Amino acid sequence: SQKYCHIGSAMVSLVEPAPVLPVQPLLAALSGTETGSVFMGLRTRRLGTRGNSKYHYYGIRVKPDSPLNRLQEDTQYMAMRQQPVHQKQRFKPLQKVDGMSDSLCGSSQHCNSTPEQSVAAQSQHHQQYIDTSHTLPPFPTPDLGTMPLPERINMNDIKKLQTLYRDHCEATLDVVMNLQFHYIEKLWQTFWYSTPDDDMEGVIPREKLVALCKYEPIRLWMRSCDHILYQALVEILIPDVLRPVPSTLTQAIRNFAKSLEGWLTNAMTNFPQEIIRTKVAVVSAFAQTLRRYTSLNHLAQAARAVLQNTSQINQMLSDLNRVDFANVQEQASWVCQCDESVVQRLEQDFKVTLQQQSSLDQWATWLDNVVSQVLKPHQGSPSFPKAARQFLLKWSFYSSMVIRDLTLRSAASFGSFHLIRLLYDEYMFYLVEHRVAQATGETPIAVMGEFSDLTSMMPSLMEKGKTLILV
Ligand SMILES: *[C@@H]1O[C@H](CO)[C@@H](O)[C@H](O)[C@H]1NC(C)=O
């Protein structure tokens, strides 16, 4: 006797390998309890607000070549979307995935898969590169101080908002962890649009939600929660900035980053400007971080090849030995006022590290040590963030002077140096951002939100799909 699983009101997520569903499932329904007893270890997660929720299952998936894939996609769209056709176009099918063509197209029928199947199979493949073990850290409680509560708002409303917002953030995290970026827009709309006016359990009437958002302690509290959420999302999506990932995943993350601000402002139309501004600032910092880290990752992959090539390293060494460092120091010292002995030591260290044909990871450690040494005197001082930013500027100024010298000499290794310089600048930025976060007890996302002038300083690489041309 065949068991069927009702998926009409459920989202079947594409997470872990699991039993294959039969083709007829929609004909016979099985209650949630029965589903759990048929598919052991199945977990559910609620999406959306209480009272307006969709459940989806963990640990269950449909075989990529099953005709159910179309059906299931349709079910998901019905459950989550109002305008399926319009929305669907946004998720472009990707024909080929780096390094996985064999596993996907080994048997020929897999190659004739539908776009939905490609996307599903690809998400699954991509999940090995993200950190799916991450959980959402606890949120703080709102600090109301002595601010009086807004009219017709009581402590129960605040408690309710805390619960609902936490649920909402957990749902956002789940969707991102499943690489179902296309659901985020709907999820946000569900939270911000669909709060009916009646005061049901688990629902905040729109009027009250607006009043709460206007209330300063709640606005600041929500910002802190968002910092925690988006920091977690960064760590999930890019757990190791230097680890190679498929370019299709990078592209998916970049497209996601590009859409975020629009999705949020659309979902929050008619909410007070202040709360929109606050939330958009955090989302922009998040998008910015994703762009920077994916650029960093892209540069790292390109640089690995250079750093492993003995003939290129030798060329770089011989070119670097011709650089007039005395002249560089003379010109830079007026601007940077760096200690000459420190600069000389860094120059020597750099050459030795290059000579040793260090791997990218060894270079990463070297850069980390440089940051530690330079910022050590400022440890524990309130001037730490400022000193850290000054260091970035100086580092960048010096490296541009060296590149300038190499350019004027038409150095054969110019291309390699250019790449290495972009990578090291970007990695320094990454390191410094984390040091500042550590020193101030904030998340790096919060640091970037606050010091937005810092972010406009760095080259925005790879914009609009630009790729690097290597020599
Ligand atoms: C190393 O670089 C040189 C010069 O760019 C290139 O001709 C050669 O093919 C590279 N070797 C390897 C093993 O990649």
Short mmCIF file of C-alpha atoms and ligand atoms in Angstrom, two decimals:
data_model
loop_
_atom_site.label_atom_id
_atom_site.label_comp_id
_atom_site.label_asym_id
_atom_site.label_seq_id
_atom_site.Cartn_x
_atom_site.Cartn_y
_atom_site.Cartn_z
CA SER A 1 0.00 0.00 0.00
CA GLN A 2 1.51 3.28 -1.09
CA LYS A 3 1.74 6.22 1.31
CA TYR A 4 1.13 9.67 -0.05
CA CYS A 5 2.21 12.96 1.25
CA HIS A 6 -0.01 16.00 1.08
CA ILE A 7 1.98 18.95 -0.10
CA GLY A 8 -0.86 21.20 -1.16
CA SER A 9 -0.50 23.58 1.75
CA ALA A 10 3.11 22.81 2.48
CA MET A 11 6.29 24.03 0.96
CA VAL A 12 8.61 21.19 0.23
CA SER A 13 12.07 22.54 0.68
CA LEU A 14 15.05 21.31 -1.22
CA VAL A 15 17.41 20.62 1.59
CA GLU A 16 18.73 17.18 2.27
CA PRO A 17 18.62 13.96 0.35
CA ALA A 18 15.39 12.27 1.32
CA PRO A 19 12.87 9.75 0.06
CA VAL A 20 11.40 10.34 -3.35
CA LEU A 21 7.73 11.21 -3.43
CA PRO A 22 5.37 9.29 -5.69
CA VAL A 23 3.79 11.08 -8.63
CA GLN A 24 0.21 11.01 -7.36
CA PRO A 25 0.70 12.76 -4.03
CA LEU A 26 -1.88 15.50 -4.44
CA LEU A 27 -4.66 13.00 -4.87
CA ALA A 28 -4.52 11.69 -1.36
CA ALA A 29 -3.77 13.75 1.66
CA LEU A 30 -1.90 12.75 4.73
CA SER A 31 -1.94 14.77 7.90
CA GLY A 32 1.24 16.39 9.17
CA THR A 33 1.54 13.77 11.88
CA GLU A 34 1.33 10.99 9.36
CA THR A 35 3.88 12.70 7.14
CA GLY A 36 6.25 12.76 10.05
CA SER A 37 5.73 9.07 10.70
CA VAL A 38 6.28 8.15 7.07
CA PHE A 39 9.38 10.27 6.63
CA MET A 40 11.37 9.94 9.79
CA GLY A 41 13.38 12.90 10.93
CA LEU A 42 11.24 15.37 9.03
CA ARG A 43 11.06 18.78 10.65
CA THR A 44 8.78 21.67 9.84
CA ARG A 45 9.34 25.37 9.96
CA ARG A 46 6.74 28.08 9.84
CA LEU A 47 7.11 30.84 7.27
CA GLY A 48 5.38 34.16 7.61
CA THR A 49 3.53 35.60 10.55
CA ARG A 50 1.44 33.62 12.99
CA GLY A 51 -2.07 33.18 11.77
CA ASN A 52 -0.87 33.71 8.23
CA SER A 53 1.71 31.05 8.06
CA LYS A 54 2.98 28.51 5.63
CA TYR A 55 4.79 25.45 6.78
CA HIS A 56 7.56 23.82 4.94
CA TYR A 57 9.35 20.61 5.57
CA TYR A 58 12.99 20.06 6.16
CA GLY A 59 14.79 16.99 4.99
CA ILE A 60 12.52 16.19 2.12
CA ARG A 61 13.07 16.66 -1.54
CA VAL A 62 11.94 15.51 -4.91
CA LYS A 63 14.28 13.73 -7.26
CA PRO A 64 15.65 16.30 -9.72
CA ASP A 65 14.29 14.41 -12.73
CA SER A 66 10.84 13.78 -11.27
CA PRO A 67 7.84 15.34 -13.05
CA LEU A 68 6.79 16.36 -9.56
CA ASN A 69 9.29 19.16 -9.75
CA ARG A 70 6.99 21.21 -11.94
CA LEU A 71 4.05 20.43 -9.74
CA GLN A 72 5.93 21.26 -6.62
CA GLU A 73 7.19 24.52 -8.03
CA ASP A 74 3.63 25.47 -8.92
CA THR A 75 2.51 24.61 -5.42
CA GLN A 76 5.23 26.79 -3.98
CA TYR A 77 4.29 29.64 -6.21
CA MET A 78 0.64 29.30 -5.28
CA ALA A 79 1.53 29.29 -1.65
CA MET A 80 4.01 32.09 -1.72
CA ARG A 81 3.26 34.30 -4.67
CA GLN A 82 0.56 36.46 -6.03
CA GLN A 83 2.01 36.91 -9.49
CA PRO A 84 3.82 33.70 -10.30
CA VAL A 85 4.57 34.41 -13.94
CA HIS A 86 6.07 37.79 -13.32
CA GLN A 87 8.13 36.55 -10.42
CA LYS A 88 9.29 33.40 -12.06
CA GLN A 89 11.15 35.26 -14.76
CA ARG A 90 13.46 36.73 -12.22
CA PHE A 91 14.98 33.40 -11.37
CA LYS A 92 17.02 32.67 -14.45
CA PRO A 93 17.86 29.05 -15.03
CA LEU A 94 21.54 28.39 -15.07
CA GLN A 95 22.66 26.01 -17.73
CA LYS A 96 25.93 24.87 -16.35
CA VAL A 97 27.50 24.69 -12.95
CA ASP A 98 31.24 24.86 -12.48
CA GLY A 99 32.81 21.56 -11.68
CA MET A 100 29.57 19.70 -11.40
CA SER A 101 28.70 19.08 -15.02
CA ASP A 102 29.63 15.46 -14.54
CA SER A 103 27.40 14.82 -11.60
CA LEU A 104 24.47 16.63 -13.15
CA CYS A 105 24.76 15.59 -16.75
CA GLY A 106 26.37 12.20 -16.31
CA SER A 107 23.23 10.49 -17.48
CA SER A 108 21.77 12.23 -20.46
CA GLN A 109 18.18 12.56 -19.26
CA HIS A 110 19.34 14.88 -16.48
CA CYS A 111 20.60 17.33 -19.05
CA ASN A 112 17.12 17.80 -20.45
CA SER A 113 15.89 19.02 -17.11
CA THR A 114 13.48 21.91 -16.71
CA PRO A 115 14.71 25.27 -15.44
CA GLU A 116 13.11 24.52 -12.08
CA GLN A 117 15.04 21.29 -11.87
CA SER A 118 18.32 22.96 -12.75
CA VAL A 119 17.73 25.58 -10.10
CA ALA A 120 16.76 22.95 -7.55
CA ALA A 121 19.72 20.75 -8.34
CA GLN A 122 22.00 23.74 -8.31
CA SER A 123 20.78 24.99 -4.95
CA GLN A 124 21.50 21.60 -3.58
CA HIS A 125 24.96 21.58 -5.05
CA HIS A 126 25.62 25.08 -3.71
CA GLN A 127 24.64 24.15 -0.19
CA GLN A 128 27.95 22.45 0.44
CA TYR A 129 29.64 25.85 0.13
CA ILE A 130 27.50 27.65 2.68
CA ASP A 131 27.31 27.18 6.42
CA THR A 132 24.05 25.37 7.05
CA SER A 133 24.85 24.75 10.70
CA HIS A 134 24.50 28.40 11.61
CA THR A 135 21.76 29.46 14.01
CA LEU A 136 20.36 32.90 14.71
CA PRO A 137 21.94 34.33 17.88
CA PRO A 138 19.56 35.63 20.54
CA PHE A 139 18.11 39.10 20.07
CA PRO A 140 18.36 41.81 22.73
CA THR A 141 15.25 43.07 24.48
CA PRO A 142 14.11 46.60 23.62
CA ASP A 143 15.60 49.22 25.89
CA LEU A 144 12.63 51.45 26.63
CA GLY A 145 14.53 53.62 29.11
CA THR A 146 12.23 56.31 30.38
CA MET A 147 10.45 56.80 27.07
CA PRO A 148 6.70 56.65 27.63
CA LEU A 149 4.85 54.06 25.56
CA PRO A 150 2.97 55.40 22.55
CA GLU A 151 -0.76 55.86 22.86
CA ARG A 152 -2.79 52.64 22.87
CA ILE A 153 0.38 50.52 23.02
CA ASN A 154 1.02 48.36 26.06
CA MET A 155 3.78 46.00 27.11
CA ASN A 156 1.90 43.06 25.65
CA ASP A 157 2.10 44.63 22.21
CA ILE A 158 5.83 45.01 22.60
CA LYS A 159 6.20 41.41 23.73
CA LYS A 160 4.12 40.27 20.79
CA LEU A 161 6.26 42.25 18.37
CA GLN A 162 9.39 40.69 19.84
CA THR A 163 8.03 37.20 19.25
CA LEU A 164 6.69 37.93 15.78
CA TYR A 165 9.83 39.71 14.68
CA ARG A 166 12.02 36.92 15.94
CA ASP A 167 9.91 34.40 14.01
CA HIS A 168 10.09 36.58 10.95
CA CYS A 169 13.89 36.79 11.14
CA GLU A 170 14.19 33.05 11.66
CA ALA A 171 12.05 32.47 8.59
CA THR A 172 14.29 34.83 6.61
CA LEU A 173 17.33 32.93 7.77
CA ASP A 174 15.78 29.60 6.79
CA VAL A 175 14.95 30.78 3.31
CA VAL A 176 18.48 32.10 2.80
CA MET A 177 19.97 28.91 4.17
CA ASN A 178 17.96 26.96 1.61
CA LEU A 179 19.22 29.37 -1.05
CA GLN A 180 15.63 30.18 -1.97
CA PHE A 181 16.40 33.86 -2.43
CA HIS A 182 13.33 34.38 -4.58
CA TYR A 183 11.06 33.85 -1.56
CA ILE A 184 12.50 36.69 0.47
CA GLU A 185 10.44 39.38 -1.21
CA LYS A 186 7.20 37.55 -0.51
CA LEU A 187 8.26 36.79 3.02
CA TRP A 188 8.91 40.46 3.74
CA GLN A 189 5.65 41.48 2.12
CA THR A 190 3.83 38.97 4.28
CA PHE A 191 5.27 40.49 7.41
CA TRP A 192 4.77 44.14 6.52
CA TYR A 193 1.61 44.03 4.42
CA SER A 194 -0.64 41.37 5.70
CA THR A 195 -1.29 42.45 9.23
CA PRO A 196 -5.08 42.62 9.36
CA ASP A 197 -6.86 45.15 11.48
CA ASP A 198 -8.43 42.69 13.87
CA ASP A 199 -6.36 41.90 16.93
CA MET A 200 -5.97 38.15 16.55
CA GLU A 201 -3.58 36.10 18.57
CA GLY A 202 -0.16 36.28 16.95
CA VAL A 203 -1.01 39.25 14.75
CA ILE A 204 -0.33 42.90 15.30
CA PRO A 205 -2.91 45.17 13.71
CA ARG A 206 -1.33 47.40 11.13
CA GLU A 207 -2.16 50.56 13.06
CA LYS A 208 -0.32 49.29 16.11
CA LEU A 209 2.62 48.07 14.05
CA VAL A 210 3.01 51.54 12.57
CA ALA A 211 2.81 53.10 16.03
CA LEU A 212 5.44 50.69 17.31
CA CYS A 213 7.73 51.48 14.38
CA LYS A 214 7.47 55.18 15.14
CA TYR A 215 8.54 54.55 18.71
CA GLU A 216 12.27 55.29 18.96
CA PRO A 217 13.27 52.47 21.35
CA ILE A 218 11.58 49.95 19.06
CA ARG A 219 13.21 51.40 15.95
CA LEU A 220 16.65 51.09 17.57
CA TRP A 221 15.86 47.64 18.89
CA MET A 222 14.80 46.49 15.42
CA ARG A 223 18.05 47.84 14.02
CA SER A 224 20.06 45.78 16.54
CA CYS A 225 18.07 42.69 15.60
CA ASP A 226 18.71 43.37 11.91
CA HIS A 227 22.44 43.70 12.54
CA ILE A 228 22.40 40.28 14.17
CA LEU A 229 20.27 38.75 11.43
CA TYR A 230 22.29 40.09 8.50
CA GLN A 231 25.60 39.27 10.14
CA ALA A 232 24.37 35.70 10.49
CA LEU A 233 23.31 35.69 6.83
CA VAL A 234 26.76 36.88 5.75
CA GLU A 235 28.40 34.12 7.77
CA ILE A 236 26.02 31.56 6.30
CA LEU A 237 26.48 32.62 2.68
CA ILE A 238 30.21 33.30 2.78
CA PRO A 239 31.64 31.30 5.67
CA ASP A 240 35.20 31.64 4.36
CA VAL A 241 36.02 34.56 2.08
CA LEU A 242 39.07 32.85 0.62
CA ARG A 243 37.56 29.46 -0.09
CA PRO A 244 36.82 28.87 -3.79
CA VAL A 245 33.12 28.65 -4.62
CA PRO A 246 31.37 28.12 -7.97
CA SER A 247 30.87 31.30 -9.92
CA THR A 248 27.16 30.48 -10.23
CA LEU A 249 26.80 30.74 -6.46
CA THR A 250 28.71 34.01 -6.45
CA GLN A 251 26.40 35.34 -9.13
CA ALA A 252 23.30 34.20 -7.24
CA ILE A 253 24.53 35.99 -4.12
CA ARG A 254 25.28 39.15 -6.11
CA ASN A 255 21.84 39.14 -7.69
CA PHE A 256 20.33 38.67 -4.26
CA ALA A 257 22.34 41.62 -2.93
CA LYS A 258 21.16 43.77 -5.79
CA SER A 259 17.48 43.05 -5.12
CA LEU A 260 17.39 43.51 -1.35
CA GLU A 261 16.84 47.23 -1.06
CA GLY A 262 14.01 47.27 -3.60
CA TRP A 263 12.27 44.35 -1.97
CA LEU A 264 12.40 45.99 1.42
CA THR A 265 11.18 49.41 0.33
CA ASN A 266 8.36 47.78 -1.66
CA ALA A 267 7.30 45.67 1.28
CA MET A 268 7.33 48.68 3.62
CA THR A 269 5.46 51.22 1.53
CA ASN A 270 3.29 53.43 3.72
CA PHE A 271 5.38 52.79 6.82
CA PRO A 272 7.02 55.77 8.54
CA GLN A 273 10.09 57.10 6.72
CA GLU A 274 12.30 56.75 9.78
CA ILE A 275 11.87 53.01 10.14
CA ILE A 276 12.32 52.52 6.40
CA ARG A 277 15.52 54.55 6.44
CA THR A 278 16.83 52.62 9.42
CA LYS A 279 16.09 49.23 7.93
CA VAL A 280 17.32 50.17 4.46
CA ALA A 281 20.63 51.36 5.94
CA VAL A 282 21.22 47.93 7.46
CA VAL A 283 20.14 46.10 4.32
CA SER A 284 22.48 48.30 2.24
CA ALA A 285 25.37 47.50 4.53
CA PHE A 286 24.47 43.83 4.14
CA ALA A 287 24.30 44.07 0.35
CA GLN A 288 27.58 45.97 0.32
CA THR A 289 29.24 43.34 2.44
CA LEU A 290 28.02 40.59 0.13
CA ARG A 291 29.40 42.46 -2.86
CA ARG A 292 32.75 43.06 -1.20
CA TYR A 293 33.14 39.51 0.05
CA THR A 294 32.22 37.98 -3.30
CA SER A 295 34.74 40.29 -4.99
CA LEU A 296 37.32 39.28 -2.44
CA ASN A 297 36.52 35.65 -3.11
CA HIS A 298 36.78 36.14 -6.86
CA LEU A 299 40.13 37.92 -6.52
CA ALA A 300 41.43 35.21 -4.21
CA GLN A 301 40.66 32.52 -6.75
CA ALA A 302 42.44 34.44 -9.48
CA ALA A 303 45.42 35.19 -7.24
CA ARG A 304 45.90 31.55 -6.24
CA ALA A 305 46.98 30.74 -9.78
CA VAL A 306 49.55 33.55 -9.79
CA LEU A 307 50.95 32.69 -6.38
CA GLN A 308 51.45 29.06 -7.41
CA ASN A 309 53.32 29.94 -10.60
CA THR A 310 57.05 29.98 -10.04
CA SER A 311 57.89 31.88 -13.19
CA GLN A 312 55.38 34.60 -12.35
CA ILE A 313 56.65 34.86 -8.79
CA ASN A 314 60.24 35.17 -10.03
CA GLN A 315 59.23 37.90 -12.44
CA MET A 316 57.45 39.74 -9.63
CA LEU A 317 60.51 39.48 -7.40
CA SER A 318 62.84 40.83 -10.03
CA ASP A 319 60.44 43.70 -10.85
CA LEU A 320 59.91 44.49 -7.17
CA ASN A 321 63.66 44.66 -6.59
CA ARG A 322 63.84 47.43 -9.18
CA VAL A 323 61.19 49.54 -7.45
CA ASP A 324 62.67 52.71 -6.00
CA PHE A 325 61.43 52.29 -2.45
CA ALA A 326 63.40 55.29 -1.24
CA ASN A 327 61.42 57.43 -3.64
CA VAL A 328 58.15 55.77 -2.60
CA GLN A 329 58.90 56.46 1.04
CA GLU A 330 59.90 60.04 0.32
CA GLN A 331 56.61 60.78 -1.43
CA ALA A 332 54.40 58.81 0.91
CA SER A 333 55.89 59.97 4.17
CA TRP A 334 54.52 63.49 3.85
CA VAL A 335 51.00 62.20 3.34
CA CYS A 336 51.04 59.19 5.62
CA GLN A 337 53.58 60.17 8.27
CA CYS A 338 54.41 56.51 8.73
CA ASP A 339 57.34 55.39 10.81
CA GLU A 340 60.12 54.74 8.30
CA SER A 341 61.40 51.68 10.12
CA VAL A 342 57.94 50.11 10.04
CA VAL A 343 57.66 50.72 6.30
CA GLN A 344 61.09 49.24 5.68
CA ARG A 345 60.33 46.19 7.73
CA LEU A 346 57.08 45.62 5.83
CA GLU A 347 58.92 45.99 2.52
CA GLN A 348 61.53 43.40 3.52
CA ASP A 349 58.88 41.08 4.96
CA PHE A 350 56.85 41.32 1.80
CA LYS A 351 59.81 40.39 -0.38
CA VAL A 352 60.75 37.45 1.83
CA THR A 353 57.17 36.17 1.85
CA LEU A 354 57.05 36.47 -1.93
CA GLN A 355 60.38 34.69 -2.27
CA GLN A 356 59.14 31.79 -0.17
CA GLN A 357 56.37 31.23 -2.71
CA SER A 358 53.84 31.50 0.07
CA SER A 359 50.38 30.15 -0.48
CA LEU A 360 47.37 32.43 -0.34
CA ASP A 361 46.62 31.22 3.16
CA GLN A 362 50.15 32.06 4.28
CA TRP A 363 49.73 35.51 2.77
CA ALA A 364 46.45 35.87 4.62
CA THR A 365 48.23 35.11 7.88
CA TRP A 366 50.95 37.59 6.97
CA LEU A 367 48.42 40.34 6.33
CA ASP A 368 46.68 39.51 9.57
CA ASN A 369 49.96 39.89 11.44
CA VAL A 370 50.57 43.24 9.79
CA VAL A 371 47.21 44.49 11.02
CA SER A 372 47.90 43.18 14.52
CA GLN A 373 51.29 44.87 14.72
CA VAL A 374 50.13 48.19 13.37
CA LEU A 375 47.00 48.42 15.49
CA LYS A 376 48.52 47.05 18.68
CA PRO A 377 49.27 50.48 20.18
CA HIS A 378 45.61 51.46 19.74
CA GLN A 379 44.16 48.34 21.34
CA GLY A 380 41.55 49.23 23.93
CA SER A 381 41.62 52.91 23.05
CA PRO A 382 38.53 54.79 21.87
CA SER A 383 40.59 55.95 18.91
CA PHE A 384 40.88 52.38 17.64
CA PRO A 385 38.31 52.67 14.80
CA LYS A 386 39.89 55.89 13.59
CA ALA A 387 43.40 54.44 13.71
CA ALA A 388 42.16 51.39 11.85
CA ARG A 389 40.68 53.50 9.07
CA GLN A 390 43.83 55.58 8.88
CA PHE A 391 45.83 52.42 8.49
CA LEU A 392 43.67 51.32 5.55
CA LEU A 393 44.21 54.65 3.84
CA LYS A 394 47.94 54.49 4.36
CA TRP A 395 48.17 50.91 3.22
CA SER A 396 46.27 51.80 0.09
CA PHE A 397 48.39 54.88 -0.54
CA TYR A 398 51.64 52.97 -0.24
CA SER A 399 50.49 50.16 -2.49
CA SER A 400 49.34 52.63 -5.13
CA MET A 401 52.78 54.27 -5.03
CA VAL A 402 54.43 50.91 -5.61
CA ILE A 403 52.03 50.12 -8.46
CA ARG A 404 52.78 53.55 -9.91
CA ASP A 405 56.50 52.81 -9.91
CA LEU A 406 55.90 49.44 -11.57
CA THR A 407 53.71 51.10 -14.18
CA LEU A 408 56.31 53.70 -15.07
CA ARG A 409 58.88 50.96 -15.51
CA SER A 410 56.47 48.90 -17.64
CA ALA A 411 57.15 45.97 -15.36
CA ALA A 412 56.39 42.63 -16.96
CA SER A 413 54.63 41.47 -13.79
CA PHE A 414 52.39 44.52 -13.60
CA GLY A 415 49.25 42.43 -14.10
CA SER A 416 50.15 40.10 -11.27
CA PHE A 417 50.91 43.00 -8.94
CA HIS A 418 47.72 44.75 -9.88
CA LEU A 419 45.71 41.66 -9.00
CA ILE A 420 47.61 41.04 -5.76
CA ARG A 421 47.20 44.66 -4.79
CA LEU A 422 43.43 44.60 -5.31
CA LEU A 423 43.18 41.40 -3.35
CA TYR A 424 45.34 42.59 -0.45
CA ASP A 425 43.57 45.93 -0.23
CA GLU A 426 40.23 44.20 -0.13
CA TYR A 427 41.43 41.63 2.38
CA MET A 428 42.91 44.36 4.59
CA PHE A 429 39.54 46.05 4.53
CA TYR A 430 37.96 42.78 5.62
CA LEU A 431 40.47 42.30 8.42
CA VAL A 432 40.22 45.86 9.68
CA GLU A 433 36.44 45.79 9.62
CA HIS A 434 36.50 42.71 11.84
CA ARG A 435 39.05 44.25 14.21
CA VAL A 436 36.93 47.35 14.59
CA ALA A 437 33.85 45.21 15.21
CA GLN A 438 35.74 43.28 17.85
CA ALA A 439 36.99 46.47 19.49
CA THR A 440 33.58 48.11 19.59
CA GLY A 441 31.63 44.97 20.47
CA GLU A 442 29.47 45.32 17.37
CA THR A 443 28.87 43.11 14.38
CA PRO A 444 30.87 43.99 11.23
CA ILE A 445 27.53 44.79 9.56
CA ALA A 446 26.84 47.36 12.28
CA VAL A 447 30.33 48.81 11.81
CA MET A 448 29.76 49.18 8.08
CA GLY A 449 26.37 50.77 8.67
CA GLU A 450 27.89 53.36 10.95
CA PHE A 451 31.06 54.14 9.05
CA SER A 452 29.51 54.32 5.65
CA ASP A 453 32.20 56.71 4.42
CA LEU A 454 34.69 53.87 4.77
CA THR A 455 32.88 51.71 2.28
CA SER A 456 32.85 54.27 -0.49
CA MET A 457 36.62 54.39 -0.35
CA MET A 458 37.29 50.95 -1.71
CA PRO A 459 37.17 49.99 -5.36
CA SER A 460 33.87 48.39 -6.19
CA LEU A 461 35.04 45.50 -8.25
CA MET A 462 33.20 43.28 -10.57
CA GLU A 463 30.26 45.66 -10.84
CA LYS A 464 27.87 44.74 -13.59
CA GLY A 465 29.58 41.45 -14.22
CA LYS A 466 32.93 42.94 -15.05
CA THR A 467 35.70 40.40 -14.83
CA LEU A 468 39.36 40.85 -14.30
CA ILE A 469 41.77 40.66 -17.13
CA LEU A 470 44.87 38.90 -16.02
CA VAL A 471 48.31 39.11 -17.50
C1 LIG B 1 52.93 30.39 -15.39
O1 LIG B 1 52.90 31.68 -15.98
C2 LIG B 1 53.47 31.74 -17.27
C3 LIG B 1 53.54 33.22 -17.65
O2 LIG B 1 52.32 33.85 -17.46
C4 LIG B 1 52.64 30.90 -18.20
O3 LIG B 1 53.18 30.96 -19.51
C5 LIG B 1 52.62 29.47 -17.70
O4 LIG B 1 51.77 28.69 -18.51
C6 LIG B 1 52.17 29.40 -16.26
N1 LIG B 1 52.37 28.07 -15.74
C7 LIG B 1 51.43 27.40 -15.14
C8 LIG B 1 51.81 26.06 -14.63
O5 LIG B 1 50.31 27.83 -14.99
#
